[in-house]
PDB file of C-alpha atoms in Angstrom:
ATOM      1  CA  UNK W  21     120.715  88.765 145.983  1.00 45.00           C
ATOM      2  CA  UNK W  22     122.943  89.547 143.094  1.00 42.00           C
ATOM      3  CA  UNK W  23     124.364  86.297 143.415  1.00 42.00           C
ATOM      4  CA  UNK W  24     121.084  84.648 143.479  1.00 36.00           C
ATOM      5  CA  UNK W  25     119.769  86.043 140.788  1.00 40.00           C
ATOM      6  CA  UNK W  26     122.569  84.782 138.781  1.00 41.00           C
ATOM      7  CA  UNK W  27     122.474  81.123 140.015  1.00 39.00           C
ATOM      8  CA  UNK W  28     119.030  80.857 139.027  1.00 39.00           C
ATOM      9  CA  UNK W  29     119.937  82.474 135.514  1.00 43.00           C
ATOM     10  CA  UNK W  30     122.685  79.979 135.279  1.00 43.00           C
ATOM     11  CA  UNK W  31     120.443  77.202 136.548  1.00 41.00           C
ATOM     12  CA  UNK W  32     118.125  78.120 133.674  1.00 44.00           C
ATOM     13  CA  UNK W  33     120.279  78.193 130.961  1.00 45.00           C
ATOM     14  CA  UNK W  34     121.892  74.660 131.624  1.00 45.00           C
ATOM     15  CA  UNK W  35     118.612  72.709 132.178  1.00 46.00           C
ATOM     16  CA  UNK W  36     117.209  74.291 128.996  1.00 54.00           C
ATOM     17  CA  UNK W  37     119.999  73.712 126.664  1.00 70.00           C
ATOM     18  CA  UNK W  38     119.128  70.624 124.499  1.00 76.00           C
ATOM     19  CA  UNK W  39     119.259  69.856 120.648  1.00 82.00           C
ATOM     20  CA  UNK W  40     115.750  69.883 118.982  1.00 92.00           C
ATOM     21  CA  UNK W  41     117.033  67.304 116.274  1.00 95.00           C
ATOM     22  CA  UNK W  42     118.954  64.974 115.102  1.00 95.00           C
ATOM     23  CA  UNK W  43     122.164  65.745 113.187  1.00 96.00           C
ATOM     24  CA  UNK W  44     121.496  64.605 109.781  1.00 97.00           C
ATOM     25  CA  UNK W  45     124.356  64.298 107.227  1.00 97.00           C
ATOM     26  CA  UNK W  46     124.835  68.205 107.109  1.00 97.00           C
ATOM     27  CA  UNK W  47     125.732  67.583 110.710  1.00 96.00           C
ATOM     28  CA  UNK W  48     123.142  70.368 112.566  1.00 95.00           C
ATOM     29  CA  UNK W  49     124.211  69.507 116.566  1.00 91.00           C
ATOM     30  CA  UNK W  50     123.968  72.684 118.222  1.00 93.00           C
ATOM     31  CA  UNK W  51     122.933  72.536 121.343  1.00 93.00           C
ATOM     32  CA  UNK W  52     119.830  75.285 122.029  1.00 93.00           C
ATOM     33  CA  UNK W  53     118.669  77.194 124.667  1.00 89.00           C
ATOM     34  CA  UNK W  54     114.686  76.449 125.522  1.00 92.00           C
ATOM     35  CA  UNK W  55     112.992  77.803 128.345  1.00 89.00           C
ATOM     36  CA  UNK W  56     109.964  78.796 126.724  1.00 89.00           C
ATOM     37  CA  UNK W  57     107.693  75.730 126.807  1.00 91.00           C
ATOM     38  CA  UNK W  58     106.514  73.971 122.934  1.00 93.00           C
ATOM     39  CA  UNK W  59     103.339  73.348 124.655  1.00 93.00           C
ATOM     40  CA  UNK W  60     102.631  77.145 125.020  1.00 89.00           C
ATOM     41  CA  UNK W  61     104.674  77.627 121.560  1.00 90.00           C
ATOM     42  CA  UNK W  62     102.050  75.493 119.835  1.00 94.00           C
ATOM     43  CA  UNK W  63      99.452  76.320 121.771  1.00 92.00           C
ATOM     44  CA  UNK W  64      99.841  79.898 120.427  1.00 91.00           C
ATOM     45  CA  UNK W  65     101.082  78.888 116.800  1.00 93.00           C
ATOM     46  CA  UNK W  66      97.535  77.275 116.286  1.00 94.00           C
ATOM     47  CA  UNK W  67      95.372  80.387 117.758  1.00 93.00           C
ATOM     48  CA  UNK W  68      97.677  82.685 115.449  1.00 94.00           C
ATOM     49  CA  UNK W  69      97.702  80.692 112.767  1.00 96.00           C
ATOM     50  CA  UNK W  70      93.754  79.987 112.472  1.00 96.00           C
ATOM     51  CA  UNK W  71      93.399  83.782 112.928  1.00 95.00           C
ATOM     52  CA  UNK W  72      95.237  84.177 110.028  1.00 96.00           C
ATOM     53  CA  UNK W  73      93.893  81.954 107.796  1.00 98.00           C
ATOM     54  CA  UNK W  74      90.608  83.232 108.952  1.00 97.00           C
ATOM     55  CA  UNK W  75      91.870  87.101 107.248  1.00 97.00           C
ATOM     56  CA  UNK W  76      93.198  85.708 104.371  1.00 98.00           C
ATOM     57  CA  UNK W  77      89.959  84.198 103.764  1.00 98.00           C
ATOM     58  CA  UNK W  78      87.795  87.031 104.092  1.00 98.00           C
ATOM     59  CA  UNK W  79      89.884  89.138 101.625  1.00 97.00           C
ATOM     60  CA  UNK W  80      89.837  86.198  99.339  1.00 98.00           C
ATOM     61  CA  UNK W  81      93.494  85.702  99.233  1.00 98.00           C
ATOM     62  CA  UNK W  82      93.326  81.771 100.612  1.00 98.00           C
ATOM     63  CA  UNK W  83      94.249  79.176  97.785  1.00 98.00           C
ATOM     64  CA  UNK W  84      92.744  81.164  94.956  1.00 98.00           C
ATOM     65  CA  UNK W  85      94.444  78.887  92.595  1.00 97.00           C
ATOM     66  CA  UNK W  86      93.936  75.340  92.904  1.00 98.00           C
ATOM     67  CA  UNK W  87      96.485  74.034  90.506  1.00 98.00           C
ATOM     68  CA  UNK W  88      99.385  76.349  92.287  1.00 98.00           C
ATOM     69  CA  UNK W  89      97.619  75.266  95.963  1.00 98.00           C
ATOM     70  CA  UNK W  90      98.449  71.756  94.674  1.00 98.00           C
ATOM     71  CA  UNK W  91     101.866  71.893  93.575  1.00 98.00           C
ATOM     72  CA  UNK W  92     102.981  73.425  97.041  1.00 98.00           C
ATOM     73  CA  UNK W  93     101.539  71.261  98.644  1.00 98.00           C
ATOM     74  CA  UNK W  94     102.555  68.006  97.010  1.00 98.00           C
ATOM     75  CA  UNK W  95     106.349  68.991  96.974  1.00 98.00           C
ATOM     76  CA  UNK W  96     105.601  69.971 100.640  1.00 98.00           C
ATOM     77  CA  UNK W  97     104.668  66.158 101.714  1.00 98.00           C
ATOM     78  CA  UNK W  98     106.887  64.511  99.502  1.00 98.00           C
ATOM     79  CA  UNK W  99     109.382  66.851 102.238  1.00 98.00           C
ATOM     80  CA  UNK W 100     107.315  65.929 104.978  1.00 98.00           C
ATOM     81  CA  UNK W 101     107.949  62.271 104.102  1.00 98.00           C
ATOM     82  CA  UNK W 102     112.250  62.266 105.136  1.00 98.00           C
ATOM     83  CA  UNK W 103     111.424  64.675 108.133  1.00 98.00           C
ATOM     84  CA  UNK W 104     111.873  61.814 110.942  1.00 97.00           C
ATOM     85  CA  UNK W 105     115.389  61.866 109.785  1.00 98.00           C
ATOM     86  CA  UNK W 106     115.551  64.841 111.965  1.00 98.00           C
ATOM     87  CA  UNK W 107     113.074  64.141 114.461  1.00 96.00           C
ATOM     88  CA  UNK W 108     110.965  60.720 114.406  1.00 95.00           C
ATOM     89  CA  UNK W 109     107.811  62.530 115.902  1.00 96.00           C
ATOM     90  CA  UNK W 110     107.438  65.324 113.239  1.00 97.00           C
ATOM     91  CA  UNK W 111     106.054  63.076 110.562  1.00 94.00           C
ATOM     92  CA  UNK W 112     102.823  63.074 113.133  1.00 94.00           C
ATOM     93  CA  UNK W 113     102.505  66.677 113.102  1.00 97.00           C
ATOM     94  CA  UNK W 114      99.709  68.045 112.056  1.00 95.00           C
ATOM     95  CA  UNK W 115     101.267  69.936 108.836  1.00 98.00           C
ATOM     96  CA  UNK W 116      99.124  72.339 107.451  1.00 98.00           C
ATOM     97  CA  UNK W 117     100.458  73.827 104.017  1.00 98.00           C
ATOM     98  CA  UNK W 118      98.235  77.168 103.006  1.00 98.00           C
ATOM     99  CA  UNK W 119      98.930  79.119  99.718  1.00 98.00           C
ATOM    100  CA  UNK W 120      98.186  83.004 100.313  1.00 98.00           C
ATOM    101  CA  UNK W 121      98.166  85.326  97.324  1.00 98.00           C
ATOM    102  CA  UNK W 122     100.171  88.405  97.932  1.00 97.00           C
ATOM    103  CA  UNK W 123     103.050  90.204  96.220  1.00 96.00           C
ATOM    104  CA  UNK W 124     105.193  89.943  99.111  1.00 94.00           C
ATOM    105  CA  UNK W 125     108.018  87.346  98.188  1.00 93.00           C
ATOM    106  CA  UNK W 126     107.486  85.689 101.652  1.00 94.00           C
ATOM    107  CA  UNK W 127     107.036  82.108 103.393  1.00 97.00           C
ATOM    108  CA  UNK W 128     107.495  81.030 106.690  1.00 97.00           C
ATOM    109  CA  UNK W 129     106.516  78.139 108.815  1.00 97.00           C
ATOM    110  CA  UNK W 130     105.129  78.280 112.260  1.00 96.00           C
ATOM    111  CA  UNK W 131     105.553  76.145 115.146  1.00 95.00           C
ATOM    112  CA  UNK W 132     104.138  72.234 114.695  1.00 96.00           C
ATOM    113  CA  UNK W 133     104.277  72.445 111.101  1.00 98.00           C
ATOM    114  CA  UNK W 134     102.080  75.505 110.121  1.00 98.00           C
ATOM    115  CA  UNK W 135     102.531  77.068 106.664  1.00 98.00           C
ATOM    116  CA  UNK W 136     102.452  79.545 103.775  1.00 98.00           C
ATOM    117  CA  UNK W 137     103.908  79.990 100.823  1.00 98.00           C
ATOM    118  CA  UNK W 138     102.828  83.546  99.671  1.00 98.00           C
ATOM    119  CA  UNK W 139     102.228  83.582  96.040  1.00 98.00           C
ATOM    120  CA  UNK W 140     104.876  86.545  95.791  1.00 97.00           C
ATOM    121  CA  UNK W 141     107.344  84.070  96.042  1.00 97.00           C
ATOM    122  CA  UNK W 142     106.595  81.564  93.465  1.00 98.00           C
ATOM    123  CA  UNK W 143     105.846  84.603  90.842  1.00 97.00           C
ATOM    124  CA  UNK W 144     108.817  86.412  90.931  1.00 95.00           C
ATOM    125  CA  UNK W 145     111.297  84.265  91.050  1.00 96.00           C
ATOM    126  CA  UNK W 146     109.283  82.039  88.795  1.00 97.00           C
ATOM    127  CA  UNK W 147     110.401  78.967  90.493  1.00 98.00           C
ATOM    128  CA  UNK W 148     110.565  75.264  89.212  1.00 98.00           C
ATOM    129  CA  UNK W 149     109.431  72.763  91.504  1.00 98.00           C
ATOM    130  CA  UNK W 150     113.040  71.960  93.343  1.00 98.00           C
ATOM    131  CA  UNK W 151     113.305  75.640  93.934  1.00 98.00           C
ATOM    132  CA  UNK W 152     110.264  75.604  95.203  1.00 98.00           C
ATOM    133  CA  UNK W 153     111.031  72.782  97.266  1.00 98.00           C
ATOM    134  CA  UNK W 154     114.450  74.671  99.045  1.00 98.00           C
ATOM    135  CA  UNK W 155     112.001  77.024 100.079  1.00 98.00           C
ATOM    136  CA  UNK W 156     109.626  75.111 101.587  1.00 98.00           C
ATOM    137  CA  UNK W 157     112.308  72.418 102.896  1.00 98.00           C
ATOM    138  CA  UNK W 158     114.278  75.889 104.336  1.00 98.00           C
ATOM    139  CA  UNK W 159     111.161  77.193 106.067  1.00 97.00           C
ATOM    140  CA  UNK W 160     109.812  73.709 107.216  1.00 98.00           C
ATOM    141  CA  UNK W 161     113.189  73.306 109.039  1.00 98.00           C
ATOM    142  CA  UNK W 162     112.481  76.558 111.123  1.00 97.00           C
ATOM    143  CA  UNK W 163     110.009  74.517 112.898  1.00 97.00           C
ATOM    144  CA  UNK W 164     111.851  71.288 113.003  1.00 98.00           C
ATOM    145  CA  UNK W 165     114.794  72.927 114.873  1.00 97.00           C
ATOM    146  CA  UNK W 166     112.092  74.997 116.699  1.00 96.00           C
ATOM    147  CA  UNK W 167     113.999  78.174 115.920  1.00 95.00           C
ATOM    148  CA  UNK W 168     110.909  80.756 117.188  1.00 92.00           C
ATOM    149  CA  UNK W 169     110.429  79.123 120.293  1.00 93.00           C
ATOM    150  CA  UNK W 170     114.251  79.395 120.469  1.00 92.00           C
ATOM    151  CA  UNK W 171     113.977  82.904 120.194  1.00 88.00           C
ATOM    152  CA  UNK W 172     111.613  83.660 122.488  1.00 85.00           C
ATOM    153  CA  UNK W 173     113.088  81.436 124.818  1.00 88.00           C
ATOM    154  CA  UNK W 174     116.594  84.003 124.656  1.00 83.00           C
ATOM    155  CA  UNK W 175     114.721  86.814 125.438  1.00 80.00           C
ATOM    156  CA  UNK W 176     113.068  85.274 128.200  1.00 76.00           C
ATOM    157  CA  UNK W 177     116.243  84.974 129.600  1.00 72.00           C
ATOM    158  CA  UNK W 178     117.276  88.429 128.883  1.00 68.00           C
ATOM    159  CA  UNK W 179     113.812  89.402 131.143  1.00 66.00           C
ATOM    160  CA  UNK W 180     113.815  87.295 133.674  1.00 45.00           C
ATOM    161  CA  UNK W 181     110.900  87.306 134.991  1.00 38.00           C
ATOM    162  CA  UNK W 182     109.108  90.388 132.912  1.00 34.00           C
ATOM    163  CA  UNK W 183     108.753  87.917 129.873  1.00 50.00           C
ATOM    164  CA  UNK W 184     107.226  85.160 131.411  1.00 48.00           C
ATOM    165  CA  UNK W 185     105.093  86.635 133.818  1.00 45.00           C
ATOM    166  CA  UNK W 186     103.752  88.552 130.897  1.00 53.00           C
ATOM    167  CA  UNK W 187     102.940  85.744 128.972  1.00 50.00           C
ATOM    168  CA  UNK W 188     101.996  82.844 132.062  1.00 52.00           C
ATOM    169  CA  UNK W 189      99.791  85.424 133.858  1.00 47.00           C
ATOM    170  CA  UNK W 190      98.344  88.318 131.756  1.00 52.00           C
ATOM    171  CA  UNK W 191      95.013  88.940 131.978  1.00 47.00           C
ATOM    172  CA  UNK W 192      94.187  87.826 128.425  1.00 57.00           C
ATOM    173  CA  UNK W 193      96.717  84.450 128.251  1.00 59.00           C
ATOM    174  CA  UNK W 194      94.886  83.420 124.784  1.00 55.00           C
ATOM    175  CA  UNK W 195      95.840  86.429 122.847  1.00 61.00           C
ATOM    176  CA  UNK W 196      99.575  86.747 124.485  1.00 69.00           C
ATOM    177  CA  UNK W 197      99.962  83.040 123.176  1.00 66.00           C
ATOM    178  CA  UNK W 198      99.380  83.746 120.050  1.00 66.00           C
ATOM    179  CA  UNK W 199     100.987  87.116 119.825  1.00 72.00           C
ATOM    180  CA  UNK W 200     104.257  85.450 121.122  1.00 70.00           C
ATOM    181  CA  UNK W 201     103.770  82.338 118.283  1.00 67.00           C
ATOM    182  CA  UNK W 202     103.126  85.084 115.537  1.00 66.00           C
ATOM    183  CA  UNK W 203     105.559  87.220 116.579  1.00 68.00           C
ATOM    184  CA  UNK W 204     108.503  84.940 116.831  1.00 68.00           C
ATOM    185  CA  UNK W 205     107.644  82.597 113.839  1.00 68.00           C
ATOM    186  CA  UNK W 206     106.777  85.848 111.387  1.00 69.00           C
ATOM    187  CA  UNK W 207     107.667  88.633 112.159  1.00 58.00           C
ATOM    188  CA  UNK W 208     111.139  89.133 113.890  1.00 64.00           C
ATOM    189  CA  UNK W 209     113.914  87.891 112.322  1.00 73.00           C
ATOM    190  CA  UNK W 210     115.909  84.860 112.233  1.00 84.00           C
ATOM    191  CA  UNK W 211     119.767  84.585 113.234  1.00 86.00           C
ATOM    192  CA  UNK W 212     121.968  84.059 110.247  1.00 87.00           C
ATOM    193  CA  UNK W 213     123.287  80.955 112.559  1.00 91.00           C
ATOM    194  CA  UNK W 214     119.549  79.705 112.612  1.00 93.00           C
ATOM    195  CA  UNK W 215     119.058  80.384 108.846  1.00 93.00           C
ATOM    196  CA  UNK W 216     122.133  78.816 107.850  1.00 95.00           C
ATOM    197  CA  UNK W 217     121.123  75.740 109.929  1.00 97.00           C
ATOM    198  CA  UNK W 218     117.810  76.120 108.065  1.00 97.00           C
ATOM    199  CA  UNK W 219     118.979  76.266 104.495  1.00 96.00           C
ATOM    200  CA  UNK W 220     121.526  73.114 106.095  1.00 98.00           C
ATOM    201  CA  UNK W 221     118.629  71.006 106.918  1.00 98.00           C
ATOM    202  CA  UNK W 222     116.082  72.184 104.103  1.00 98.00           C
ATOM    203  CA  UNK W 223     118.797  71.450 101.427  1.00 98.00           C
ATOM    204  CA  UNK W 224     119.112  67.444 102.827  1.00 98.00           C
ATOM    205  CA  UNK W 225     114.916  67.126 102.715  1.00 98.00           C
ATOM    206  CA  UNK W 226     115.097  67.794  99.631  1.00 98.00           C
ATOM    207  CA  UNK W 227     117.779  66.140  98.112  1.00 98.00           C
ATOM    208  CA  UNK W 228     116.230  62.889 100.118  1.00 98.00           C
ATOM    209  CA  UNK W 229     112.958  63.809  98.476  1.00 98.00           C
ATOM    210  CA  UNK W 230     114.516  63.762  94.966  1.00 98.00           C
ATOM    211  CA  UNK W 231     114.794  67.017  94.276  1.00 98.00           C
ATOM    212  CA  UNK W 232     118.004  68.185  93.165  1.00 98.00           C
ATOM    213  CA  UNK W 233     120.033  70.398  95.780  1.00 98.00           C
ATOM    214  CA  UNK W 234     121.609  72.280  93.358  1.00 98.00           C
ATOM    215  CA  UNK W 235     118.176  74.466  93.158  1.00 98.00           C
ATOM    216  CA  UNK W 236     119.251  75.373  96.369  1.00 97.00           C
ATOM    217  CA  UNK W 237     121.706  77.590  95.047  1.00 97.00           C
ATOM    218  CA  UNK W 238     119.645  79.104  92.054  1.00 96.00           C
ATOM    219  CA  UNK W 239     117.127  79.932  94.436  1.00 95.00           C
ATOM    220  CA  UNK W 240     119.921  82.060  96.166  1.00 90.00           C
ATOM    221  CA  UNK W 241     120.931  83.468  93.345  1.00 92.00           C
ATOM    222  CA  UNK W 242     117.320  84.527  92.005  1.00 93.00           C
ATOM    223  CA  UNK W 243     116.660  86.121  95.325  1.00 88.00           C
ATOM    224  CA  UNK W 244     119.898  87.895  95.500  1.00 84.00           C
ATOM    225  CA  UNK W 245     119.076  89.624  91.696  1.00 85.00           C
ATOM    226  CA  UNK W 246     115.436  90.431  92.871  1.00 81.00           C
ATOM    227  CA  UNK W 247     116.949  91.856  95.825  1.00 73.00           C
ATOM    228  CA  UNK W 248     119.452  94.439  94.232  1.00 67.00           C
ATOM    229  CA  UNK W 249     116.768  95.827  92.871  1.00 56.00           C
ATOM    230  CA  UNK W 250     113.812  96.044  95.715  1.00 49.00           C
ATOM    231  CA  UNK W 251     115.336  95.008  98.995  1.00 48.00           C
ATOM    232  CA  UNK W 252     113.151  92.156  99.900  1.00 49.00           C
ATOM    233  CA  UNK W 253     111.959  91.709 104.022  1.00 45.00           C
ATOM    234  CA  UNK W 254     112.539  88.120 103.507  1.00 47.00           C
ATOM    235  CA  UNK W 255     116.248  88.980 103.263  1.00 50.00           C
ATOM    236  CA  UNK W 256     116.907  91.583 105.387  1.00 51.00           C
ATOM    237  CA  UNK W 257     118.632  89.585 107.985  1.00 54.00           C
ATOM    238  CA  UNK W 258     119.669  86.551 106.161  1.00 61.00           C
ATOM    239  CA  UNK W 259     123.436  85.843 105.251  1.00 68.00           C
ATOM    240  CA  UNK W 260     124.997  87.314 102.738  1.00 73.00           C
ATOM    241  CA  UNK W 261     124.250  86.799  99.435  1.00 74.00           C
ATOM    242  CA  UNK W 262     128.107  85.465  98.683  1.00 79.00           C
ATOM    243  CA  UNK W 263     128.560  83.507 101.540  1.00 85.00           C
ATOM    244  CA  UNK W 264     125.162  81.615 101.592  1.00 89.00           C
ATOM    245  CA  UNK W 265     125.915  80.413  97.725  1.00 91.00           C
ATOM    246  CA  UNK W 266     129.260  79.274  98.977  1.00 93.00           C
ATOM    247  CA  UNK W 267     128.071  77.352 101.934  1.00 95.00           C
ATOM    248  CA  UNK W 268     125.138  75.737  99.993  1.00 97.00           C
ATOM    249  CA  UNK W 269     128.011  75.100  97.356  1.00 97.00           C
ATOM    250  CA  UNK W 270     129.004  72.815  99.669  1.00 97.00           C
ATOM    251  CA  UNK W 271     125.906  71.047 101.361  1.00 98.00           C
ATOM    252  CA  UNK W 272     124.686  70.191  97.936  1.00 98.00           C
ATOM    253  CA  UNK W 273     128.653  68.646  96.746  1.00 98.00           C
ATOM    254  CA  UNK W 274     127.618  66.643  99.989  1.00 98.00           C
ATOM    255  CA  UNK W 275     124.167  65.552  99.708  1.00 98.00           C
ATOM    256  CA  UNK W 276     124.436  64.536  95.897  1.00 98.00           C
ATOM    257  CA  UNK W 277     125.268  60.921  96.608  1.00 98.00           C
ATOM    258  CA  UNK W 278     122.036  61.367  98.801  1.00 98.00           C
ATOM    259  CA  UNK W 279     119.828  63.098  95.961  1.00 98.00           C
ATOM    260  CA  UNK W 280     121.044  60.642  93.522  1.00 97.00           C
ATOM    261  CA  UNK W 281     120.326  57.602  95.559  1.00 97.00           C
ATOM    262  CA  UNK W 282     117.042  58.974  96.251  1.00 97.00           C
ATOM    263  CA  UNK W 283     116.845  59.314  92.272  1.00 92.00           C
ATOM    264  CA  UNK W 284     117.295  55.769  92.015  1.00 88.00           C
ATOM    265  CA  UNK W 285     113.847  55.069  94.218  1.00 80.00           C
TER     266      UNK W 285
END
């Protein structure tokens, strides 16, 4: 049975291991683990994410400010315009880019191209519009490379069977959707091997987009100061401070002749 067991584990794992997108100059080509289906993914990443638009609404906290609502959400297309350089079927997502005022320095994208920026963010590290844009670029690439339904997809694997029984046949299959979406995308952490791949592939978007990838770093930089003093959530698992400066160091050295072209346009 033993041996079973682990035939059908290793069965799994080989027929689910794909890359989500293409390379890019920063050269992203791991190959990733997906069992988890991005038709249940989405599927619960719109139910979560209309819920919480829906409570951000009622306690007034959607796109209070217009002008601020704007700005995100103009550097977020001109983003969303270079994103079929990683996959050619994302620039048909249905992006939706939401500004929600909180003092949690915070933003995340969800499966299929859902976002916020929380207004936390933008205030404290009083970022110019290419910081802003290594945010956004950083989170959007969470749900290019599919990184939640990545996660979910590992520990499905390590409960085989629990997990996805759980989710395929619970008695209320709506609300486990969207719990699994919310929970993945939001609220447990990233891998520092996904982040880096994030900051990687949010770094060329925007250099592509015109924005200079050097911001990259003094984004970085800002968070790592507000972060000495009040450890931030939005940092708690990321890589270090030092060695995330050094590898973006490096990614922008590369993508300049990118930015600069891009410049030119």
């Amino acid at each position: 049975m033993k041996k079973f067991i682990y035939a059908v584990v290793i069965a799994l794992v080989i027929t689910g291991c794909a890359s989500t997108t293409n390379s890019g100059a920063v050269g992203v080509n791991r190959s990733q683990m997906m069992l988890v289906s991005a038709a249940e993914m989405d599927k619960g990443a719109a139910m979560a994410y209309t819920k919480i638009l829906r409570e951000s609404s009622a306690k007034k906290a959607l796109n209070v400010d217009p002008v601020q609502t704007k700005r995100v959400q103009k550097i977020a297309k001109n983003l969303i315009n270079h994103v079929d350089v990683f996959r050619s079927d994302a620039r048909n997502w249905n992006w939706q880019i939401n500004v929600i005022k909180s003092d949690e320095a915070n933003a995340w994208c969800m499966p299929g191209g859902r976002m916020a920026v929380y207004t936390g963010i933008i205030n404290k590290l009083k970022l110019t519009d290419a910081e802003l844009a290594a945010i956004v670029g950083h989170e959007m690439s969470h749900a290019l490379r599919e990184h939640s339904r990545e996660k979910a997809s590992r520990d499905q694997l390590k409960n085989v069977g629990i997990f996805a029984v759980g989710i395929a046949t619970g008695s209320n299959e709506i609300a486990n959707l969207a719990n699994m979406a919310a929970t993945y995308a939001i609220l447990l952490p990233f891998s520092r091997e996904q982040e880096t791949e994030a900051d990687n592939i949010g770094t060329e978007l925007m250099a592509r987009a015109g924005y200079n990838p050097n911001s990259a770093i003094n984004v970085w930089k800002k968070m790592s100061a507000l972060n000495s003093k009040q450890p931030l959530e939005f940092m708690s698992t990321h890589p270090s401070h030092s060695s995330r400066i050094a590898n973006l160091t490096k990614i922008a050295q590369k993508l300049n002749p990118i930015y600069l072209a891009a410049k030119k346009n």
